[in-house]
C-alpha positions as a Markdown table, in Angstrom:
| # | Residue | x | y | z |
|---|---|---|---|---|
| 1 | Unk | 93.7 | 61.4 | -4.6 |
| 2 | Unk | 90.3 | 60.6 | -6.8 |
| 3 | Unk | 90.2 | 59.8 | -10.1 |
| 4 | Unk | 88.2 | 62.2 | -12.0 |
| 5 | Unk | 86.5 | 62.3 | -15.1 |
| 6 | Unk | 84.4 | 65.4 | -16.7 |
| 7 | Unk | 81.3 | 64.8 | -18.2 |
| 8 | Unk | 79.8 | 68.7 | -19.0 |
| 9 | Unk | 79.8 | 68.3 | -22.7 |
| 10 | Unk | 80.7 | 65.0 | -23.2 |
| 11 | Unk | 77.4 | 63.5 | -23.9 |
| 12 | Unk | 75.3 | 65.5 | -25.9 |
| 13 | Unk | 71.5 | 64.4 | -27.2 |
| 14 | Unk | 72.1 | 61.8 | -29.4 |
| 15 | Unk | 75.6 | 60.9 | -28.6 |
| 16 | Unk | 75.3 | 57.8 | -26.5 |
| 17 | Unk | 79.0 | 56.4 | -27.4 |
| 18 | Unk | 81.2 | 58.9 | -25.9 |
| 19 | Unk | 83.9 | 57.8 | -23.3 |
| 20 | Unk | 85.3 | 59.3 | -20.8 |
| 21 | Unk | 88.6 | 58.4 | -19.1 |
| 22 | Unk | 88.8 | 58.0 | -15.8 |
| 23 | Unk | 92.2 | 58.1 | -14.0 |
| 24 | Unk | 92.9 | 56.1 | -11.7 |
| 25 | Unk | 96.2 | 56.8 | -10.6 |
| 26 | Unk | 96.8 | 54.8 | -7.1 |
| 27 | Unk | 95.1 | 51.8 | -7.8 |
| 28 | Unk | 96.8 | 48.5 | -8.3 |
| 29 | Unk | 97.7 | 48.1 | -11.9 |
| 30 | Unk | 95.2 | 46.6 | -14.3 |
| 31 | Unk | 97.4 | 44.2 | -16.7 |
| 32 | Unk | 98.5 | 42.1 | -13.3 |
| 33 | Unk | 95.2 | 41.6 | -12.2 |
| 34 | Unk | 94.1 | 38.2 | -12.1 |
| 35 | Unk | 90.3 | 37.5 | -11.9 |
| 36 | Unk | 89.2 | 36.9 | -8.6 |
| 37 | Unk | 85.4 | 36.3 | -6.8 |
| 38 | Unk | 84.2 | 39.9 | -5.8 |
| 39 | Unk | 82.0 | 38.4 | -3.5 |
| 40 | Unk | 81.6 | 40.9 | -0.6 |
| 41 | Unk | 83.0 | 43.8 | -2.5 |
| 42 | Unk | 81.3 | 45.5 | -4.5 |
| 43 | Unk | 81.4 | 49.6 | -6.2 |
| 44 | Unk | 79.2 | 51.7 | -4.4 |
| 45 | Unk | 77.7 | 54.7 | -6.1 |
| 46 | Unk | 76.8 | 58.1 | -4.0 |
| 47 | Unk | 73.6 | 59.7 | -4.4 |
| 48 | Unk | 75.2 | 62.3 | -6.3 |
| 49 | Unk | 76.8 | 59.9 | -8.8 |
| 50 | Unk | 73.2 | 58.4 | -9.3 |
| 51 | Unk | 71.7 | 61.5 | -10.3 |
| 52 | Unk | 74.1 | 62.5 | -12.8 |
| 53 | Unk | 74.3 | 59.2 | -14.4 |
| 54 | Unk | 70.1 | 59.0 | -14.7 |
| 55 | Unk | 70.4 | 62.8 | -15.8 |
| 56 | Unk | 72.9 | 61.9 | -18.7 |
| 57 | Unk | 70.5 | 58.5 | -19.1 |
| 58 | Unk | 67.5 | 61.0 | -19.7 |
| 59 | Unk | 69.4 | 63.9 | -21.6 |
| 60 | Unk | 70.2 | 61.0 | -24.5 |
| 61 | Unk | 66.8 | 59.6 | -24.2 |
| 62 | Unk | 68.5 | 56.2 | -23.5 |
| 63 | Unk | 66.3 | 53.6 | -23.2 |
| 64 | Unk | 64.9 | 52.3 | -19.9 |
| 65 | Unk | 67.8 | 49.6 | -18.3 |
| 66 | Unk | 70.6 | 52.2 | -19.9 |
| 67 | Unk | 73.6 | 53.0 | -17.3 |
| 68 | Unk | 76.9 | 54.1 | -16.8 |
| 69 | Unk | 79.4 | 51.2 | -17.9 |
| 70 | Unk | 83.2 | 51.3 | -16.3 |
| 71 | Unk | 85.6 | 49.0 | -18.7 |
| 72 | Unk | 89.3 | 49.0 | -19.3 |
| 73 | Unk | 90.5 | 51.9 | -21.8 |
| 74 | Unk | 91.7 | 48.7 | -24.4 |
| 75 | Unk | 95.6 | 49.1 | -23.0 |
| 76 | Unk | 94.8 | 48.2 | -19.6 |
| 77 | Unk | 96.2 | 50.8 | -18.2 |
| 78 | Unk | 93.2 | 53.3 | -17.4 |
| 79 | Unk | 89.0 | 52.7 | -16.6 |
| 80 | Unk | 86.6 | 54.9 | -19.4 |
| 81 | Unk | 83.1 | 55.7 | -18.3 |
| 82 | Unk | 80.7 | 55.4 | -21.0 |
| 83 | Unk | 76.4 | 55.5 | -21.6 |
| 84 | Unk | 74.9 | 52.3 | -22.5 |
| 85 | Unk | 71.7 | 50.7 | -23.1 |
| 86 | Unk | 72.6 | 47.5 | -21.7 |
| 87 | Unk | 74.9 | 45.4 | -20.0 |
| 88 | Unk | 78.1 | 43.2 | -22.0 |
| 89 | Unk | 77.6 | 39.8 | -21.7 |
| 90 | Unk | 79.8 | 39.1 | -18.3 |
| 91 | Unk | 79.6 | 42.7 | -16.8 |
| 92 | Unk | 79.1 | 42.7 | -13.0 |
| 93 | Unk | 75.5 | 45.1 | -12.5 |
| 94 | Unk | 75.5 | 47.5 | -9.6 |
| 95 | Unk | 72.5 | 49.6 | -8.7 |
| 96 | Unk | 72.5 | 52.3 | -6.1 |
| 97 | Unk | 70.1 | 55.2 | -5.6 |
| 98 | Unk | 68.0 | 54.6 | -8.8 |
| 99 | Unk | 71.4 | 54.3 | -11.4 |
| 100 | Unk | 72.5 | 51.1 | -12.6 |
| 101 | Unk | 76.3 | 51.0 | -13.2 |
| 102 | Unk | 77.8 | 47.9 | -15.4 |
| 103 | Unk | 81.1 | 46.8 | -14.4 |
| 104 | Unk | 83.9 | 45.3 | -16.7 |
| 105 | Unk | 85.2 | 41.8 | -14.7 |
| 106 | Unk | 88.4 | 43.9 | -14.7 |
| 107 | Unk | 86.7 | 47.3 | -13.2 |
| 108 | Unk | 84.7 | 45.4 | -10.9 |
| 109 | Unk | 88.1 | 43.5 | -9.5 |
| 110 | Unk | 90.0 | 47.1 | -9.5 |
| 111 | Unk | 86.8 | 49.1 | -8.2 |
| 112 | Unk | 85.3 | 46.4 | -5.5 |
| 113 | Unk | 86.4 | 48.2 | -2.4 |
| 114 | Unk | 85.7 | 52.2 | -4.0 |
| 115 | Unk | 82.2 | 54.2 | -4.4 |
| 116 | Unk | 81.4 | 56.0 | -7.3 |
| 117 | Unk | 81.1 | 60.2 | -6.6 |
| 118 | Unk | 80.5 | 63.2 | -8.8 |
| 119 | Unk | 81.9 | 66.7 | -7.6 |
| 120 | Unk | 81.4 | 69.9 | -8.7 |
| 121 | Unk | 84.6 | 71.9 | -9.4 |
| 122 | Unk | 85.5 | 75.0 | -10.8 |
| 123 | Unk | 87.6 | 74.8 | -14.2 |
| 124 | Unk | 88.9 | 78.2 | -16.4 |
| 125 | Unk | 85.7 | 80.1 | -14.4 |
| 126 | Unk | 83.1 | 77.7 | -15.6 |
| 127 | Unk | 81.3 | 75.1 | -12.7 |
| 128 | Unk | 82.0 | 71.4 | -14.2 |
| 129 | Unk | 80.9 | 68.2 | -12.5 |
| 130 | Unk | 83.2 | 65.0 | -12.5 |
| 131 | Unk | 83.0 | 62.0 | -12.1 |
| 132 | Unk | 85.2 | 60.4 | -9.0 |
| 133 | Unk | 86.3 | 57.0 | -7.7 |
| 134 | Unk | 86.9 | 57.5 | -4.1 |
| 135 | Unk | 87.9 | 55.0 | -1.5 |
| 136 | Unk | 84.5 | 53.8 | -0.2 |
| 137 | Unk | 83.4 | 55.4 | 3.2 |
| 138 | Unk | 83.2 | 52.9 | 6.2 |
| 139 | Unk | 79.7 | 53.5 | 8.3 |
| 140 | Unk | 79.8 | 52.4 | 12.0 |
């Protein structure tokens, strides 16, 4: 099952430090990851996720280099999505479809072999997109 996190009022003009969490029930657990070399895996993001994250860039008139950043939610049990105008100073950078996408060095471990999504669903009548970390789509 994805892990989803809703981002319809979350970030608002001006409000470029909301989190969102993103579950991510199914994936190994974060406190026993040791840091390995992600060499050869890396998040991919869908064309769909790229447009909603440079929509949210553009609706907080972010400035240019702003992206989605994936970190740890603190207790190392969950990932939170959040808006920012740059890179921390060890994050992993990914860039797909026009979005750039920082990576915590514990998200990028956790998310190497995944692909970023957004979906639309239907939630109490109202259409919501969500964010979604799906297991990533072999081509061949």
């Amino acid at each position: 099952m994805p892990g989803y996190v809703r981002a319809p009022t979350a970030f608002r003009r001006g409000n470029s430090t909301a989190r969102l969490r993103l579950d991510i029930s199914g994936l190994p657990t974060l406190r026993s990851r040791a840091p390995t070399p992600t060499v050869g895996r890396m998040l991919a993001i869908t064309e769909s996720a790229a447009e909603a994250i440079n929509a949210l860039v553009s609706l907080n008139e972010m400035p240019e280099g702003s992206g989605a950043r994936i970190a740890t939610d603190g207790q190392g049990e969950g990932l939170e999505l959040a808006l920012v105008p740059s890179p921390a100073q060890d994050d992993t950078v990914v860039q797909g479809s026009g979005a750039t996408v920082y990576l915590e060095n514990t998200a990028a471990q956790v998310l190497g072999d995944k692909m970023l999504d957004v979906e639309r669903v239907e939630e109490n009548g109202e259409e919501q997109m969500r964010f979604a970390i799906v297991p990533h789509q072999q081509q061949g």
